[in-house]
Short mmCIF file of C-alpha atoms and ligand atoms in Angstrom, two decimals:
data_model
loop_
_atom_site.label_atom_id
_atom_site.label_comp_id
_atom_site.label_asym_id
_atom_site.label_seq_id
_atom_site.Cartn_x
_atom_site.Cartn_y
_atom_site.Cartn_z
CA UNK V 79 15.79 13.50 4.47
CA UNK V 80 16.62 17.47 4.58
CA UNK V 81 15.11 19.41 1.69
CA UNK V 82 15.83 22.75 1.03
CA UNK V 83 13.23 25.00 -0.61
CA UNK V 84 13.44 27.90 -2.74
CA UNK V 85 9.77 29.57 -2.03
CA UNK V 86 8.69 33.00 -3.60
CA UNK V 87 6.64 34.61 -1.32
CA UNK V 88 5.38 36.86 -3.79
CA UNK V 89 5.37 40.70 -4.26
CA UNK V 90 4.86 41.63 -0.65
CA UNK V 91 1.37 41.22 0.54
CA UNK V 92 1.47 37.93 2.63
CA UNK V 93 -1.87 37.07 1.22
CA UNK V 94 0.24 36.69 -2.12
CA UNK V 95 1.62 33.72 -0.80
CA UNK V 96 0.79 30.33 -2.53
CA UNK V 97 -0.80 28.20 0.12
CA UNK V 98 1.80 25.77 -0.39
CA UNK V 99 4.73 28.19 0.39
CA UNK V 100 2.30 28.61 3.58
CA UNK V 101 2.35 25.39 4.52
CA UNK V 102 6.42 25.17 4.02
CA UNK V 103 6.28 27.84 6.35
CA UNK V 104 4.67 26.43 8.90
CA UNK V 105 6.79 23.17 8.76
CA UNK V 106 10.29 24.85 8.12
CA UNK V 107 13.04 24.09 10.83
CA UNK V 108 14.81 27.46 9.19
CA UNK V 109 13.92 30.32 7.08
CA UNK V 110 16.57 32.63 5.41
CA UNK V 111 14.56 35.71 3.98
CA UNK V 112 15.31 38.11 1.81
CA UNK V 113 14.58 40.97 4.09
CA UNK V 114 15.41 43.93 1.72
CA UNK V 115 12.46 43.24 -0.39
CA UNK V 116 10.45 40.34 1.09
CA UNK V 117 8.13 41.12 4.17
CA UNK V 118 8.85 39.96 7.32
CA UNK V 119 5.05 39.14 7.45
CA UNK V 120 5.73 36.03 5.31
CA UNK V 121 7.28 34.18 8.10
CA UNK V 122 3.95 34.75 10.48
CA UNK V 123 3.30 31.60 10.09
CA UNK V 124 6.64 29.81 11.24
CA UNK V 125 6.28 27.79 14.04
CA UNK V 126 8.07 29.35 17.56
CA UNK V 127 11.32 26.71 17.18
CA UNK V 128 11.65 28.08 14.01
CA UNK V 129 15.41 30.23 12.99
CA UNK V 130 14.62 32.82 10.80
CA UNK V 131 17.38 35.13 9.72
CA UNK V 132 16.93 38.42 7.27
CA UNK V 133 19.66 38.18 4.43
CA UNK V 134 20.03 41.68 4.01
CA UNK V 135 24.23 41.84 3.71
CA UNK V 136 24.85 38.28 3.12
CA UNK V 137 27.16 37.60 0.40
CA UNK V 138 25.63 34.41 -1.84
CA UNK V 139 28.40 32.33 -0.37
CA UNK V 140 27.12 32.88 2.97
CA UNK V 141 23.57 32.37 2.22
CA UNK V 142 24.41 29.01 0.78
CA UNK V 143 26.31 28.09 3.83
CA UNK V 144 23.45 29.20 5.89
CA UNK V 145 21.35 26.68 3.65
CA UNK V 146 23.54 23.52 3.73
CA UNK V 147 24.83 24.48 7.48
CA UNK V 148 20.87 24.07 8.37
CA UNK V 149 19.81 21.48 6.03
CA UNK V 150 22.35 19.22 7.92
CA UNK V 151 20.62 19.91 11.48
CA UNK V 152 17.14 20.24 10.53
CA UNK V 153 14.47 18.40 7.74
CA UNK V 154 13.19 21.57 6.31
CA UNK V 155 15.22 24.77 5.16
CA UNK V 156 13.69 27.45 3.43
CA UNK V 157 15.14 30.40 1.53
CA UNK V 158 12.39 32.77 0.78
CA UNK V 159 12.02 35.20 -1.86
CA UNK V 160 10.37 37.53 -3.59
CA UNK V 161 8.06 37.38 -6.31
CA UNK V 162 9.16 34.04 -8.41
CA UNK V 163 12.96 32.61 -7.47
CA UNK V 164 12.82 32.33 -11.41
CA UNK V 165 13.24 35.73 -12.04
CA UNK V 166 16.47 38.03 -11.33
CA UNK V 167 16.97 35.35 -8.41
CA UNK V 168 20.02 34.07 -8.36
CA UNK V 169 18.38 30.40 -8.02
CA UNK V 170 20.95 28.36 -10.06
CA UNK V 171 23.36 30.17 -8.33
CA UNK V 172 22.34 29.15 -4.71
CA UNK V 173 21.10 25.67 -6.04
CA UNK V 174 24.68 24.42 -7.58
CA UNK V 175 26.46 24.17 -3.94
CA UNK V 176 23.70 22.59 -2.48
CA UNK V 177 24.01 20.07 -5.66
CA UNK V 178 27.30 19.77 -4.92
CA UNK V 179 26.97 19.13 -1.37
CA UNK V 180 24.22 16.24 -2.13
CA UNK V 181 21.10 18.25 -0.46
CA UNK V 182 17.74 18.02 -2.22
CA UNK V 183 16.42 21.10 -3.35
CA UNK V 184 12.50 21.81 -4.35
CA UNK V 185 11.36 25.51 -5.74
CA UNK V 186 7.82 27.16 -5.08
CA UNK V 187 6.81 29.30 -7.59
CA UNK V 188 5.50 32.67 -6.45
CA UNK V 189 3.06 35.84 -7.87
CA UNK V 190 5.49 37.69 -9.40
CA UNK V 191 5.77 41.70 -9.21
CA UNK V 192 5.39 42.38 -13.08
CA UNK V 193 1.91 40.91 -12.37
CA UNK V 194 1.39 42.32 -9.10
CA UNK V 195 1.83 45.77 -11.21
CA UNK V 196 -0.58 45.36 -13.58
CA UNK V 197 -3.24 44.33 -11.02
CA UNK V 198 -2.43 47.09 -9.32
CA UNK V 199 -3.19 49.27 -12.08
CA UNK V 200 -5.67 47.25 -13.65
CA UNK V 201 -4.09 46.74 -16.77
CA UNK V 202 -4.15 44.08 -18.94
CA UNK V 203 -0.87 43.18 -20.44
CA UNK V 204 -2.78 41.50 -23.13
CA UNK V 205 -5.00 42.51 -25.50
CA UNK V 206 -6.47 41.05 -28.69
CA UNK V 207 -5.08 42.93 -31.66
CA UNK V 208 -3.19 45.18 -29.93
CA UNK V 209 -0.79 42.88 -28.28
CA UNK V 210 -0.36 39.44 -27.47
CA UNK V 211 3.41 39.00 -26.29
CA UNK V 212 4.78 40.40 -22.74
CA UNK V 213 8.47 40.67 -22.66
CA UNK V 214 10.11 40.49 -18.96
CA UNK V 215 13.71 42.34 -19.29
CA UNK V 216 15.76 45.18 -17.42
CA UNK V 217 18.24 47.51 -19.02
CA UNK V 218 21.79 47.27 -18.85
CA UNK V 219 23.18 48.59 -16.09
CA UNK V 220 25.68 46.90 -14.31
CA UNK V 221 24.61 43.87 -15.34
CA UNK V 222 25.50 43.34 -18.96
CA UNK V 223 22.77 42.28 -21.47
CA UNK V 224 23.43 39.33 -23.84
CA UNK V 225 23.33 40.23 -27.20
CA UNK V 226 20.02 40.88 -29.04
CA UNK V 227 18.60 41.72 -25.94
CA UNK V 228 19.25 45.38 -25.84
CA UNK V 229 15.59 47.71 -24.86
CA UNK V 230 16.41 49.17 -28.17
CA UNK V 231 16.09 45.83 -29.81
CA UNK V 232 13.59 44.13 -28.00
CA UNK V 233 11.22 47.42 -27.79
CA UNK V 234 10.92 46.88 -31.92
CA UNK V 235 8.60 44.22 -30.95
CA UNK V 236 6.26 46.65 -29.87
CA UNK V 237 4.32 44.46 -27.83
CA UNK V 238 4.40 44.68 -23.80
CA UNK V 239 7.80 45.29 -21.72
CA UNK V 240 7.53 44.90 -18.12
CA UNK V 241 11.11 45.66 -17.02
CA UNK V 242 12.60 44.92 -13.57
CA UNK V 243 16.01 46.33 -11.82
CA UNK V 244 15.62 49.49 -13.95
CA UNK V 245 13.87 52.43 -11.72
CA UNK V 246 17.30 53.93 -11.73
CA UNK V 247 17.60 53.70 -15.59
CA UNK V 248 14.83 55.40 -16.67
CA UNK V 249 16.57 57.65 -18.72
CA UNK V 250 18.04 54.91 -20.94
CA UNK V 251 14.45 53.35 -21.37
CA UNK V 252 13.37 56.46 -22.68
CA UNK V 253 16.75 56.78 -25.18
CA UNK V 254 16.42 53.19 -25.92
CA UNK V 255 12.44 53.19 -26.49
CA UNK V 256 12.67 56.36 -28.98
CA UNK V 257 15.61 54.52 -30.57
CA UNK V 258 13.26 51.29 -31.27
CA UNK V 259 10.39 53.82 -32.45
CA UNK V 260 8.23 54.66 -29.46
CA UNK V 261 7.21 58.18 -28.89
CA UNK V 262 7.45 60.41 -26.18
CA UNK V 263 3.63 60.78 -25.96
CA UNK V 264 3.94 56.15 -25.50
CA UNK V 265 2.16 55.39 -22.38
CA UNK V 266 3.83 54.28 -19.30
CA UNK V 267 3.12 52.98 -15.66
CA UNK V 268 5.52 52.24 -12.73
CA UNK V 269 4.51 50.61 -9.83
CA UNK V 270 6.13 50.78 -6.70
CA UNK V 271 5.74 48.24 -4.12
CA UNK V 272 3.09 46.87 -5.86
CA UNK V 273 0.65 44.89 -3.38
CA UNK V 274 2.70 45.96 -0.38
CA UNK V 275 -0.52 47.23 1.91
CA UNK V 276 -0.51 51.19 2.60
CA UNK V 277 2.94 51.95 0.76
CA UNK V 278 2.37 50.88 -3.59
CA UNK V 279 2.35 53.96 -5.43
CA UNK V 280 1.18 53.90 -8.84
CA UNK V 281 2.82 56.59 -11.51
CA UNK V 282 1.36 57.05 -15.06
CA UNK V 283 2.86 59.17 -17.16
CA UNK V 284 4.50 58.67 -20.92
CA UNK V 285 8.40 58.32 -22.07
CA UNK V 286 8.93 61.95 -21.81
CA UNK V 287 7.36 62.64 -18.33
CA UNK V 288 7.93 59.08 -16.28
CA UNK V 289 11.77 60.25 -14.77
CA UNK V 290 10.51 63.42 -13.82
CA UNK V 291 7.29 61.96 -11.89
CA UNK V 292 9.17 59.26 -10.01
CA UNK V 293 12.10 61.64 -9.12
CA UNK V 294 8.96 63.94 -7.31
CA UNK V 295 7.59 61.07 -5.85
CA UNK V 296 10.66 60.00 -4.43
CA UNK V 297 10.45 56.44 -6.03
CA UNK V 298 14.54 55.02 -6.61
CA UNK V 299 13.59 51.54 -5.74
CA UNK V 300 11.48 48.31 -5.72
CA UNK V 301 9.49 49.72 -8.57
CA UNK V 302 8.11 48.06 -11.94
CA UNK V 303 8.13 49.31 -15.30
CA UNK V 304 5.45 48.65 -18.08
CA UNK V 305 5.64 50.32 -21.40
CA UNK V 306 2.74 48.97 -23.75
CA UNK V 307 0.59 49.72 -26.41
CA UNK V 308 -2.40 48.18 -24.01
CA UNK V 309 -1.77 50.54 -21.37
CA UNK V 310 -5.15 52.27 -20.14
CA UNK V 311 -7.44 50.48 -22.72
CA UNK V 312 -9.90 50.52 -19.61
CA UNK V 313 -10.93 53.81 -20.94
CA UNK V 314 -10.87 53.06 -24.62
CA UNK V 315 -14.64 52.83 -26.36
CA UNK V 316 -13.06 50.55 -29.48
CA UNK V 317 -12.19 46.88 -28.15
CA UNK V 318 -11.28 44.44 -30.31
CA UNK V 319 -13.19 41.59 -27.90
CA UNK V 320 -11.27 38.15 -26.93
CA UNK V 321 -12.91 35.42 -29.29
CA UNK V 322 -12.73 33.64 -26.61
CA UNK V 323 -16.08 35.37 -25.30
CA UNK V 324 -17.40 36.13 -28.58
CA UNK V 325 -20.41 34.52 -29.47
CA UNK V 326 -19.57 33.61 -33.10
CA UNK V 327 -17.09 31.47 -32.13
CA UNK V 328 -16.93 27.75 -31.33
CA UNK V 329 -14.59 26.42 -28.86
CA UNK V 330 -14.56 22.89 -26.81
CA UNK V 331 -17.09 23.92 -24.29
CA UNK V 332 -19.16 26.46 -26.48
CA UNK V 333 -20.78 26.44 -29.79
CA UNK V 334 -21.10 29.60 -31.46
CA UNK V 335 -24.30 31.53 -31.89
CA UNK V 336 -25.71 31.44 -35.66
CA UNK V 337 -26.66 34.91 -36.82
CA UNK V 338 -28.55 35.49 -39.83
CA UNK V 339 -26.51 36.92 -42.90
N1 SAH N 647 11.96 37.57 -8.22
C1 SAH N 647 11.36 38.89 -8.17
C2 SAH N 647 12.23 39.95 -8.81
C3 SAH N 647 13.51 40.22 -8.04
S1 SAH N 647 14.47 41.49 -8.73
C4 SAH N 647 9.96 38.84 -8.81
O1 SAH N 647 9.60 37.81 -9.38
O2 SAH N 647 9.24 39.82 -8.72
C5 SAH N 647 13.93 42.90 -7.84
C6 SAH N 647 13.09 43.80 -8.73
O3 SAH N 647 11.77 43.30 -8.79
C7 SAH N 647 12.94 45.23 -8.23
O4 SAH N 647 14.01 46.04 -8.70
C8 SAH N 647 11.65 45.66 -8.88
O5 SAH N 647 11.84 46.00 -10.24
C9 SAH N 647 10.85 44.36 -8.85
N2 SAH N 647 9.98 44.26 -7.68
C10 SAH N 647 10.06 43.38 -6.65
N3 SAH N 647 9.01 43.53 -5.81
C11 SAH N 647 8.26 44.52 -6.32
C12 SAH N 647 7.01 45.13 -5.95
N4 SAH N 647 6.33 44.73 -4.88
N5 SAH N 647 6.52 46.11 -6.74
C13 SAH N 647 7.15 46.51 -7.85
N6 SAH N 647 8.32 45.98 -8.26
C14 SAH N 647 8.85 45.00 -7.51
#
């Protein structure tokens, strides 16, 4: 029976790649790629018999023809994509034909680049006391947000934003931020092309300087945003430590440490 897949092949770097979005690879009959942000490197290890077409200016109808038109011929059909087909990728979109045209699908979960950012940067997105939520969003744009999930109203949270789609927009996510009661001087990293080897750039700066930075270093696309309060605690001398480490405390595989009083 045909099957087609729905990988993520992560942020770019090919050694990203789950090793079971590797194997698919290797077995796929056809491979339909994102090509305007996935690496053609991901598809190294397709065997020779293998079609692989770049979907750079394919509509979604078209891709989903691709899909089912291949999925008829062949047993294994991939269409690969970056980061995690969860996020900002159209999945139910592409999956609802192929429902409707009785073709089994599977997904492959993938590295996606909000955490191919941070490790980048070597930040943490959480941090004990500081923060313990990470919010994945974008600002409105084109796109329309639902309701209650304005920056404005989700920055109140305070916590971690790591915000896709929005390089473009960074002049609302300053408005918006200040609006929800960040300050100028609030810490801020973008990432571009996180993992991707030789080309990520990584940008700090704060609310006030960020546009201004990217703009100079000619950064418009395929570029992360993380505003939060645990931004550059690498070089803070106060930590509030994980419990999880701490000596005085008990969990399932550790008991804690008495200390005298
Ligand atoms: N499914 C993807 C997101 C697709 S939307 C994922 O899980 O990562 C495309 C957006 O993702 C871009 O606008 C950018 O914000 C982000 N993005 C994708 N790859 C990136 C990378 N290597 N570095 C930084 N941001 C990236």
């Amino acid at each position: 029976m045909s099957k087609v897949w729905f990988v993520g092949a992560g942020p770019g770097d090919p050694e990203l790649i789950t090793l079971k979005a590797q194997k698919l690879i290797a077995q796929a009959d056809a491979i339909l790629y994102a090509g305007s942000l996935v690496s053609s490197a991901a598809t190294q290890w397709a065997k020779p018999s293998c079609v692989i077409q770049d979907s750079k200016g394919m509509t979604l109808e078209e891709i989903t023809d691709w899909l089912i038109l291949h999925a008829v011929e062949a047993a294994t059909v991939i269409r690969l994509q970056t980061g995690d087909p969860g996020l900002y990728g159209a999945l139910v979109e592409m999956v609802q034909p192929l429902d409707k045209a009785g073709i089994a699908v599977g997904v492959v979960p993938g590295v996606t680049s909000a955490m191919a950012s941070a490790a980048a940067a070597v930040e943490t997105l959480t941090l004990p006391e500081v923060t313990q939520t990470v919010i994945f969003s974008r600002v409105e744009g084109r796109t329309p947000m639902p309701e209650g999930e304005s920056l404005t109203e989700l920055g109140q949270h305070h916590c971690t934003l790591c915000l896709y789609l929005s390089i473009t927009l960074l002049k609302k996510v300053r408005e918006d931020l200040l609006a929800a009661g960040w300050q100028d001087e609030s810490a801020i990293v973008v990432v571009y092309k996180a993992s991707w080897p030789n080309e990520q750039q990584i940008i700090h700066g704060t609310l006030a300087t960020i546009k201004e930075q990217c703009k100079q270093a000619g950064i418009n696309s395929q570029a992360m945003i993380i505003i939060s309060p645990a931004l550059g605690a690498r070089q803070w001398t106060e930590l509030k430590k994980s419990k999880l480490y701490d000596a005085q405390f008990s969990h399932r595989f550790r008991k804690a440490i008495k200390t005298q009083e």
